[in-house]
Amino acid sequence: VSEQRFNELREEEVVYAIHRQDRTFLPARDHCPLDPTRPGGPETEIPVAAFEIAVFDNRFPAFSAPHGAAEVVVYTDDHDGSFGTLAPARAEALMWVWRHRYLELGAREDIDYVFIFENRGVEVGVTLHHPHGQVYGYPFLPPVAALELAADARIGGCAPCALVAGELDDGRRLLHQSEATVAYVPYAARWGYEVHVSMREHRASLAACSAEELRLLAEALQAVARGFDALFARPFPYVMVVHQAPTFSGAVQRATVPAGGGGHLHVEFYPPLRTAEKLKYLAGSEQGAGTFISDILPEESAAELREAIARAG
Amino acid sequence: MAGKPAEPRGDQHEDTGAGVDAGAPARQEGQELTGPLVVERRAKADGRALILYSEDPAARGRP
């Protein structure tokens, strides 16, 4: 059971999930808990010999009912590979799984925000290499989601819609476009190779997307992920997060959501590398003052990524 | 955005999603579906939920 405490100075909740200290940490390849359970092999988290996409309650949850949820989403029964190397049909199926988890967890009264994410690479703390992501159902609105709502309120409309329009108008940081999606390095990226993939039209969540839009979202995300790997010709670590509308039903929170705002589906990638070998650390200015100091201009990293995405095909 | 997303729950429903052809071929009775996927719910030995998603062959070629 986790404990939640409010940090007055940061105006944020801190969650203590001390049981997670004992979670599985970089097991040997033949003891991966996310592999299927092969006949004669060790019992894994998924007791079937083959599967396409599996979702299960995290054995070491940061949140659990009736105070939220923590799920693991396993993309494939193939231990090797990555999100970027999934067959396009599987990546598209994953969008439907994300959508399903958003709807189902978002319908729960104890969950205010459904947060889908993937940590890739030991550089960002991955403990299992098998291609997978996670879903947290927060029993409160986390600060980053609250900041996005505040941005909507500040500009009097949907901030991500305005950002997409600005990036399309500027053009220098664009990476990939389709009828439904736009991928770009943000004007004020915090990470050297930060990328956002946003829906071109206003879509509050995965639930608001058509089947074709989900397909194009998967295509865009994979293009970015493959471009990352091509950039330095190495597996590229990242944190990938899905931002969409909160699912809370409280009147107070509703009152903070301006018309036309309150959530716009987009996916953000935060890669920790600043060169092929060097990591960007969150140090004094970032942690103590909340101000990112970046070593790369977004226009320059965008040019590199455009070339890498083209090279990766 | 206001309120909880509305989706039928239970073990017999079809969540077709926006823009998905609701006239897709009929599926096996009792199957739970989401878009082009079949949803199979199980419980692990320790009681934790496990959901297996697989492509619905009937959804192939659907617009």
CSV table of C-alpha atoms in Angstrom, one decimal:
chain,number,residue,atom,x,y,z
A,1,VAL,CA,0.0,0.0,0.0
A,2,SER,CA,1.3,3.4,-1.0
A,3,GLU,CA,1.2,6.5,1.2
A,4,GLN,CA,0.6,9.9,-0.3
A,5,ARG,CA,1.9,13.1,1.3
A,6,PHE,CA,1.5,16.7,0.2
A,7,ASN,CA,4.7,18.7,-0.2
A,8,GLU,CA,3.9,22.2,0.7
A,9,LEU,CA,6.9,23.9,-0.8
A,10,ARG,CA,6.4,22.2,-4.2
A,11,GLU,CA,2.6,22.2,-4.0
A,12,GLU,CA,2.6,18.6,-5.1
A,13,GLU,CA,1.8,15.1,-3.9
A,14,VAL,CA,4.7,12.7,-3.2
A,15,VAL,CA,3.9,9.0,-3.3
A,16,TYR,CA,5.7,6.5,-1.1
A,17,ALA,CA,5.6,3.0,-2.5
A,18,ILE,CA,8.3,1.4,-0.4
A,19,HIS,CA,7.4,-2.2,-1.5
A,20,ARG,CA,8.8,-1.2,-4.9
A,21,GLN,CA,12.3,-1.5,-3.5
A,22,ASP,CA,12.0,-5.3,-4.0
A,23,ARG,CA,10.8,-5.2,-7.6
A,24,THR,CA,12.4,-7.3,-10.2
A,25,PHE,CA,15.6,-5.6,-11.4
A,26,LEU,CA,17.2,-6.5,-14.8
A,27,PRO,CA,16.7,-10.2,-14.6
A,28,ALA,CA,18.6,-12.7,-16.8
A,29,ARG,CA,17.2,-12.9,-20.3
A,30,ASP,CA,15.8,-16.4,-19.7
A,31,HIS,CA,14.0,-15.2,-16.5
A,32,CYS,CA,12.1,-12.3,-18.0
A,33,PRO,CA,8.8,-12.0,-16.2
A,34,LEU,CA,7.2,-10.4,-19.3
A,35,ASP,CA,7.9,-13.3,-21.6
A,36,PRO,CA,5.1,-15.8,-22.2
A,37,THR,CA,5.2,-18.9,-20.1
A,38,ARG,CA,6.7,-21.5,-22.3
A,39,PRO,CA,6.0,-25.2,-21.8
A,40,GLY,CA,8.6,-26.5,-19.4
A,41,GLY,CA,9.9,-22.9,-18.8
A,42,PRO,CA,9.7,-20.7,-15.7
A,43,GLU,CA,6.3,-19.3,-14.8
A,44,THR,CA,6.1,-15.6,-15.9
A,45,GLU,CA,3.6,-12.8,-15.3
A,46,ILE,CA,1.8,-14.0,-18.4
A,47,PRO,CA,0.6,-17.7,-18.0
A,48,VAL,CA,0.1,-18.4,-21.7
A,49,ALA,CA,2.5,-19.8,-24.3
A,50,ALA,CA,1.9,-16.9,-26.8
A,51,PHE,CA,0.1,-13.6,-26.8
A,52,GLU,CA,-0.2,-10.4,-28.8
A,53,ILE,CA,-0.6,-7.6,-26.3
A,54,ALA,CA,-1.0,-8.3,-22.5
A,55,VAL,CA,-2.0,-5.9,-19.7
A,56,PHE,CA,-1.8,-6.9,-16.1
A,57,ASP,CA,-1.9,-5.2,-12.7
A,58,ASN,CA,1.7,-4.3,-11.6
A,59,ARG,CA,3.0,-6.7,-9.0
A,60,PHE,CA,4.7,-3.7,-7.3
A,61,PRO,CA,2.2,-1.0,-7.8
A,62,ALA,CA,2.7,2.7,-7.1
A,63,PHE,CA,-1.1,3.0,-7.0
A,64,SER,CA,-3.8,0.3,-6.5
A,65,ALA,CA,-7.6,0.3,-6.0
A,66,PRO,CA,-9.4,2.0,-4.4
A,67,HIS,CA,-6.8,4.7,-4.7
A,68,GLY,CA,-5.7,4.4,-8.3
A,69,ALA,CA,-4.2,1.8,-10.6
A,70,ALA,CA,-0.8,0.7,-11.9
A,71,GLU,CA,-0.8,-1.6,-15.0
A,72,VAL,CA,1.9,-3.1,-17.2
A,73,VAL,CA,1.3,-3.1,-21.0
A,74,VAL,CA,3.4,-5.8,-22.8
A,75,TYR,CA,3.6,-4.9,-26.5
A,76,THR,CA,4.6,-8.4,-27.8
A,77,ASP,CA,5.6,-11.8,-26.6
A,78,ASP,CA,8.9,-11.3,-28.4
A,79,HIS,CA,11.5,-10.4,-25.8
A,80,ASP,CA,13.7,-8.6,-28.3
A,81,GLY,CA,12.9,-5.4,-30.2
A,82,SER,CA,11.3,-2.2,-29.2
A,83,PHE,CA,8.2,-0.1,-29.7
A,84,GLY,CA,9.9,1.3,-32.9
A,85,THR,CA,10.4,-2.2,-34.3
A,86,LEU,CA,6.9,-3.5,-33.8
A,87,ALA,CA,5.0,-4.5,-36.9
A,88,PRO,CA,2.9,-1.5,-37.9
A,89,ALA,CA,-0.3,-3.5,-37.3
A,90,ARG,CA,0.8,-4.3,-33.7
A,91,ALA,CA,1.7,-0.6,-33.0
A,92,GLU,CA,-1.8,0.3,-34.3
A,93,ALA,CA,-3.3,-2.3,-32.0
A,94,LEU,CA,-1.4,-0.8,-29.1
A,95,MET,CA,-3.2,2.5,-29.7
A,96,TRP,CA,-6.5,0.6,-29.3
A,97,VAL,CA,-5.2,-0.9,-26.1
A,98,TRP,CA,-4.2,2.5,-24.8
A,99,ARG,CA,-7.6,3.8,-25.7
A,100,HIS,CA,-9.3,0.9,-23.9
A,101,ARG,CA,-7.3,1.4,-20.8
A,102,TYR,CA,-8.0,5.2,-20.9
A,103,LEU,CA,-11.7,4.5,-21.1
A,104,GLU,CA,-11.9,1.7,-18.5
A,105,LEU,CA,-9.6,3.3,-15.9
A,106,GLY,CA,-11.0,6.8,-16.6
A,107,ALA,CA,-14.5,5.5,-15.7
A,108,ARG,CA,-13.4,4.7,-12.2
A,109,GLU,CA,-14.3,7.1,-9.5
A,110,ASP,CA,-11.0,6.7,-7.7
A,111,ILE,CA,-9.0,7.8,-10.8
A,112,ASP,CA,-8.6,11.4,-11.9
A,113,TYR,CA,-5.9,11.1,-14.5
A,114,VAL,CA,-5.0,8.2,-16.8
A,115,PHE,CA,-1.3,8.3,-17.6
A,116,ILE,CA,0.2,6.0,-20.3
A,117,PHE,CA,4.0,6.0,-20.5
A,118,GLU,CA,7.0,4.0,-21.5
A,119,ASN,CA,10.5,4.2,-20.0
A,120,ARG,CA,13.1,2.9,-22.5
A,121,GLY,CA,16.7,2.1,-21.6
A,122,VAL,CA,18.6,1.7,-18.3
A,123,GLU,CA,19.5,5.4,-18.6
A,124,VAL,CA,15.9,6.2,-17.6
A,125,GLY,CA,15.6,3.5,-15.0
A,126,VAL,CA,14.2,0.6,-16.9
A,127,THR,CA,14.3,-2.6,-14.9
A,128,LEU,CA,13.0,-5.0,-17.6
A,129,HIS,CA,14.1,-4.9,-21.3
A,130,HIS,CA,11.1,-6.7,-22.8
A,131,PRO,CA,9.1,-4.2,-24.9
A,132,HIS,CA,6.5,-2.8,-22.6
A,133,GLY,CA,5.0,0.4,-21.1
A,134,GLN,CA,2.8,1.2,-18.1
A,135,VAL,CA,-0.4,2.9,-17.2
A,136,TYR,CA,-0.9,4.8,-14.0
A,137,GLY,CA,-4.3,5.8,-12.8
A,138,TYR,CA,-3.7,8.7,-10.5
A,139,PRO,CA,-6.2,9.4,-7.7
A,140,PHE,CA,-5.4,13.1,-8.1
A,141,LEU,CA,-4.5,15.4,-10.9
A,142,PRO,CA,-0.7,15.4,-11.3
A,143,PRO,CA,1.2,18.7,-11.6
A,144,VAL,CA,2.1,18.4,-15.3
A,145,ALA,CA,-1.5,17.8,-16.2
A,146,ALA,CA,-2.5,20.7,-14.0
A,147,LEU,CA,0.0,22.9,-15.8
A,148,GLU,CA,-1.4,22.0,-19.2
A,149,LEU,CA,-4.9,23.0,-17.9
A,150,ALA,CA,-3.4,26.2,-16.6
A,151,ALA,CA,-1.8,26.9,-20.0
A,152,ASP,CA,-5.3,26.5,-21.6
A,153,ALA,CA,-6.7,29.0,-19.1
A,154,ARG,CA,-3.8,31.4,-19.7
A,155,ILE,CA,-4.3,31.6,-23.4
A,156,GLY,CA,-8.0,31.2,-23.3
A,157,GLY,CA,-8.3,28.1,-25.4
A,158,CYS,CA,-6.4,24.9,-26.2
A,159,ALA,CA,-2.7,25.4,-25.7
A,160,PRO,CA,-1.6,22.3,-27.7
A,161,CYS,CA,-3.8,23.5,-30.6
A,162,ALA,CA,-2.0,26.8,-30.5
A,163,LEU,CA,1.4,25.2,-30.3
A,164,VAL,CA,0.7,23.0,-33.3
A,165,ALA,CA,-0.4,26.0,-35.3
A,166,GLY,CA,2.7,27.9,-34.3
A,167,GLU,CA,5.0,25.0,-35.2
A,168,LEU,CA,3.3,24.5,-38.6
A,169,ASP,CA,3.6,28.2,-39.3
A,170,ASP,CA,7.3,28.3,-38.3
A,171,GLY,CA,8.2,25.0,-39.9
A,172,ARG,CA,11.8,24.8,-38.7
A,173,ARG,CA,11.3,22.2,-36.0
A,174,LEU,CA,8.9,20.0,-37.9
A,175,LEU,CA,9.9,16.3,-38.1
A,176,HIS,CA,7.0,14.3,-39.5
A,177,GLN,CA,3.5,15.1,-40.7
A,178,SER,CA,0.4,13.2,-41.7
A,179,GLU,CA,-3.3,14.1,-42.2
A,180,ALA,CA,-3.9,13.6,-38.5
A,181,THR,CA,-0.6,14.1,-36.7
A,182,VAL,CA,2.3,16.6,-36.5
A,183,ALA,CA,5.7,15.7,-34.9
A,184,TYR,CA,8.1,18.4,-33.9
A,185,VAL,CA,10.8,19.5,-31.5
A,186,PRO,CA,9.1,22.1,-29.4
A,187,TYR,CA,10.1,25.8,-29.6
A,188,ALA,CA,11.1,25.6,-25.9
A,189,ALA,CA,12.2,22.0,-25.6
A,190,ARG,CA,13.7,21.2,-22.3
A,191,TRP,CA,15.6,18.1,-23.5
A,192,GLY,CA,18.0,18.3,-26.4
A,193,TYR,CA,16.1,15.8,-28.5
A,194,GLU,CA,12.6,16.3,-27.0
A,195,VAL,CA,9.8,15.5,-29.5
A,196,HIS,CA,6.1,16.0,-29.3
A,197,VAL,CA,3.7,14.2,-31.5
A,198,SER,CA,0.3,16.0,-31.5
A,199,MET,CA,-3.0,15.5,-33.1
A,200,ARG,CA,-3.4,18.1,-35.8
A,201,GLU,CA,-7.1,18.6,-35.0
A,202,HIS,CA,-8.4,19.0,-31.5
A,203,ARG,CA,-8.8,15.6,-29.9
A,204,ALA,CA,-9.2,15.5,-26.2
A,205,SER,CA,-8.2,11.9,-25.8
A,206,LEU,CA,-7.6,8.6,-27.6
A,207,ALA,CA,-11.3,8.1,-27.2
A,208,ALA,CA,-12.1,11.0,-29.5
A,209,CYS,CA,-9.9,9.6,-32.4
A,210,SER,CA,-11.1,7.8,-35.4
A,211,ALA,CA,-9.6,4.4,-36.3
A,212,GLU,CA,-7.6,6.1,-39.1
A,213,GLU,CA,-6.3,8.7,-36.7
A,214,LEU,CA,-5.2,6.0,-34.3
A,215,ARG,CA,-3.4,4.3,-37.2
A,216,LEU,CA,-1.6,7.5,-38.2
A,217,LEU,CA,-0.7,8.2,-34.5
A,218,ALA,CA,1.0,4.8,-34.3
A,219,GLU,CA,2.8,5.5,-37.6
A,220,ALA,CA,4.1,8.9,-36.4
A,221,LEU,CA,5.2,7.5,-33.0
A,222,GLN,CA,7.1,4.7,-34.7
A,223,ALA,CA,8.7,7.1,-37.2
A,224,VAL,CA,10.0,9.1,-34.3
A,225,ALA,CA,11.2,6.1,-32.3
A,226,ARG,CA,13.0,4.7,-35.3
A,227,GLY,CA,14.5,8.1,-36.0
A,228,PHE,CA,15.9,8.2,-32.5
A,229,ASP,CA,17.6,4.8,-33.0
A,230,ALA,CA,19.1,6.0,-36.3
A,231,LEU,CA,20.3,9.3,-34.8
A,232,PHE,CA,23.3,7.9,-33.1
A,233,ALA,CA,23.1,4.3,-34.5
A,234,ARG,CA,22.3,2.9,-31.1
A,235,PRO,CA,19.2,2.1,-29.0
A,236,PHE,CA,18.0,5.5,-28.0
A,237,PRO,CA,16.7,5.8,-24.4
A,238,TYR,CA,13.6,7.9,-23.8
A,239,VAL,CA,10.6,8.5,-21.6
A,240,MET,CA,7.5,8.5,-23.7
A,241,VAL,CA,4.3,9.9,-22.2
A,242,VAL,CA,0.8,10.3,-23.4
A,243,HIS,CA,-1.0,13.4,-22.4
A,244,GLN,CA,-4.8,13.6,-22.7
A,245,ALA,CA,-7.8,15.0,-20.9
A,246,PRO,CA,-8.2,14.3,-17.2
A,247,THR,CA,-11.0,11.9,-16.4
A,248,PHE,CA,-12.1,13.5,-13.1
A,249,SER,CA,-15.7,14.5,-12.5
A,250,GLY,CA,-15.3,17.0,-9.7
A,251,ALA,CA,-17.1,20.3,-10.2
A,252,VAL,CA,-14.1,22.3,-8.9
A,253,GLN,CA,-11.8,20.8,-11.5
A,254,ARG,CA,-14.3,21.2,-14.3
A,255,ALA,CA,-14.6,24.9,-13.5
A,256,THR,CA,-10.9,25.3,-14.3
A,257,VAL,CA,-11.2,24.0,-17.8
A,258,PRO,CA,-11.9,26.7,-20.4
A,259,ALA,CA,-14.0,26.1,-23.4
A,260,GLY,CA,-12.0,24.4,-26.1
A,261,GLY,CA,-9.4,23.4,-23.7
A,262,GLY,CA,-8.9,20.8,-21.0
A,263,GLY,CA,-6.9,18.2,-22.8
A,264,HIS,CA,-5.5,17.7,-26.3
A,265,LEU,CA,-4.0,14.3,-27.1
A,266,HIS,CA,-0.3,14.4,-27.7
A,267,VAL,CA,2.7,12.3,-26.9
A,268,GLU,CA,5.9,13.7,-25.5
A,269,PHE,CA,9.3,12.0,-25.8
A,270,TYR,CA,12.0,13.0,-23.3
A,271,PRO,CA,15.4,11.5,-24.4
A,272,PRO,CA,18.2,11.9,-21.8
A,273,LEU,CA,21.0,11.8,-24.4
A,274,ARG,CA,22.6,15.1,-25.5
A,275,THR,CA,25.2,13.3,-27.6
A,276,ALA,CA,25.8,9.7,-28.6
A,277,GLU,CA,27.7,9.2,-25.4
A,278,LYS,CA,26.7,11.9,-23.0
A,279,LEU,CA,23.6,12.1,-20.8
A,280,LYS,CA,21.8,15.3,-19.8
A,281,TYR,CA,21.6,15.2,-16.0
A,282,LEU,CA,19.0,17.1,-14.0
A,283,ALA,CA,21.3,19.0,-11.7
A,284,GLY,CA,21.3,22.2,-9.7
A,285,SER,CA,19.4,24.5,-12.0
A,286,GLU,CA,16.9,21.9,-13.1
A,287,GLN,CA,16.2,20.4,-9.7
A,288,GLY,CA,16.8,23.3,-7.4
A,289,ALA,CA,15.5,26.2,-9.5
A,290,GLY,CA,13.2,24.4,-12.0
A,291,THR,CA,15.0,25.9,-15.0
A,292,PHE,CA,16.3,23.6,-17.7
A,293,ILE,CA,19.7,24.6,-19.2
A,294,SER,CA,19.9,22.9,-22.6
A,295,ASP,CA,23.1,22.4,-24.7
A,296,ILE,CA,21.3,22.1,-28.1
A,297,LEU,CA,19.0,24.6,-29.9
A,298,PRO,CA,15.7,23.0,-30.9
A,299,GLU,CA,16.2,24.0,-34.5
A,300,GLU,CA,19.5,22.2,-34.6
A,301,SER,CA,18.2,19.0,-33.0
A,302,ALA,CA,15.2,19.1,-35.3
A,303,ALA,CA,17.4,19.2,-38.4
A,304,GLU,CA,19.4,16.2,-37.1
A,305,LEU,CA,16.2,14.3,-36.2
A,306,ARG,CA,14.6,15.0,-39.6
A,307,GLU,CA,17.6,13.5,-41.3
A,308,ALA,CA,17.6,10.5,-39.0
A,309,ILE,CA,13.9,9.8,-39.5
A,310,ALA,CA,14.4,10.0,-43.2
A,311,ARG,CA,17.4,7.6,-42.9
A,312,ALA,CA,15.4,5.2,-40.8
A,313,GLY,CA,12.6,5.1,-43.3
B,1,MET,CA,-14.0,16.4,-20.9
B,2,ALA,CA,-16.5,16.8,-18.1
B,3,GLY,CA,-17.3,13.7,-16.3
B,4,LYS,CA,-16.2,10.2,-16.7
B,5,PRO,CA,-15.8,8.7,-20.2
B,6,ALA,CA,-18.8,6.7,-21.0
B,7,GLU,CA,-18.2,3.1,-22.0
B,8,PRO,CA,-20.3,0.1,-21.4
B,9,ARG,CA,-18.5,-2.3,-19.0
B,10,GLY,CA,-18.9,-6.0,-18.5
B,11,ASP,CA,-18.0,-9.0,-20.5
B,12,GLN,CA,-20.3,-8.6,-23.5
B,13,HIS,CA,-20.0,-5.4,-25.4
B,14,GLU,CA,-18.5,-3.9,-28.4
B,15,ASP,CA,-16.6,-0.7,-28.2
B,16,THR,CA,-16.4,0.3,-31.8
B,17,GLY,CA,-14.8,3.7,-31.3
B,18,ALA,CA,-15.3,6.9,-33.3
B,19,GLY,CA,-15.1,6.4,-37.0
B,20,VAL,CA,-15.2,2.6,-36.9
B,21,ASP,CA,-17.7,0.8,-39.0
B,22,ALA,CA,-20.4,-0.4,-36.7
B,23,GLY,CA,-21.5,-2.8,-39.5
B,24,ALA,CA,-18.5,-5.0,-39.2
B,25,PRO,CA,-19.2,-8.8,-39.4
B,26,ALA,CA,-20.8,-10.4,-36.4
B,27,ARG,CA,-18.4,-11.8,-33.8
B,28,GLN,CA,-18.6,-14.8,-31.6
B,29,GLU,CA,-21.3,-14.3,-29.0
B,30,GLY,CA,-20.0,-13.2,-25.6
B,31,GLN,CA,-16.7,-11.8,-27.0
B,32,GLU,CA,-15.7,-8.5,-25.6
B,33,LEU,CA,-14.3,-6.2,-28.3
B,34,THR,CA,-12.5,-2.9,-28.6
B,35,GLY,CA,-12.0,-1.6,-32.1
B,36,PRO,CA,-10.3,-4.3,-34.0
B,37,LEU,CA,-9.3,-6.3,-30.9
B,38,VAL,CA,-10.7,-9.1,-29.0
B,39,VAL,CA,-10.4,-8.6,-25.2
B,40,GLU,CA,-9.9,-11.7,-23.0
B,41,ARG,CA,-10.1,-11.1,-19.3
B,42,ARG,CA,-8.4,-13.5,-16.9
B,43,ALA,CA,-7.3,-13.6,-13.3
B,44,LYS,CA,-3.8,-14.5,-12.4
B,45,ALA,CA,-3.1,-17.1,-9.6
B,46,ASP,CA,-2.6,-14.3,-7.1
B,47,GLY,CA,-5.8,-12.6,-8.1
B,48,ARG,CA,-4.4,-9.8,-10.1
B,49,ALA,CA,-6.1,-9.0,-13.4
B,50,LEU,CA,-4.7,-10.0,-16.7
B,51,ILE,CA,-6.1,-8.9,-20.0
B,52,LEU,CA,-5.1,-10.4,-23.3
B,53,TYR,CA,-5.7,-8.4,-26.5
B,54,SER,CA,-5.6,-10.0,-29.9
B,55,GLU,CA,-6.5,-9.0,-33.4
B,56,ASP,CA,-10.1,-9.8,-34.4
B,57,PRO,CA,-9.9,-11.6,-37.7
B,58,ALA,CA,-13.4,-10.3,-38.5
B,59,ALA,CA,-12.0,-6.7,-38.4
B,60,ARG,CA,-9.6,-7.3,-41.3
B,61,GLY,CA,-10.4,-5.0,-44.2
B,62,ARG,CA,-12.6,-2.9,-42.2
B,63,PRO,CA,-12.4,0.8,-43.2
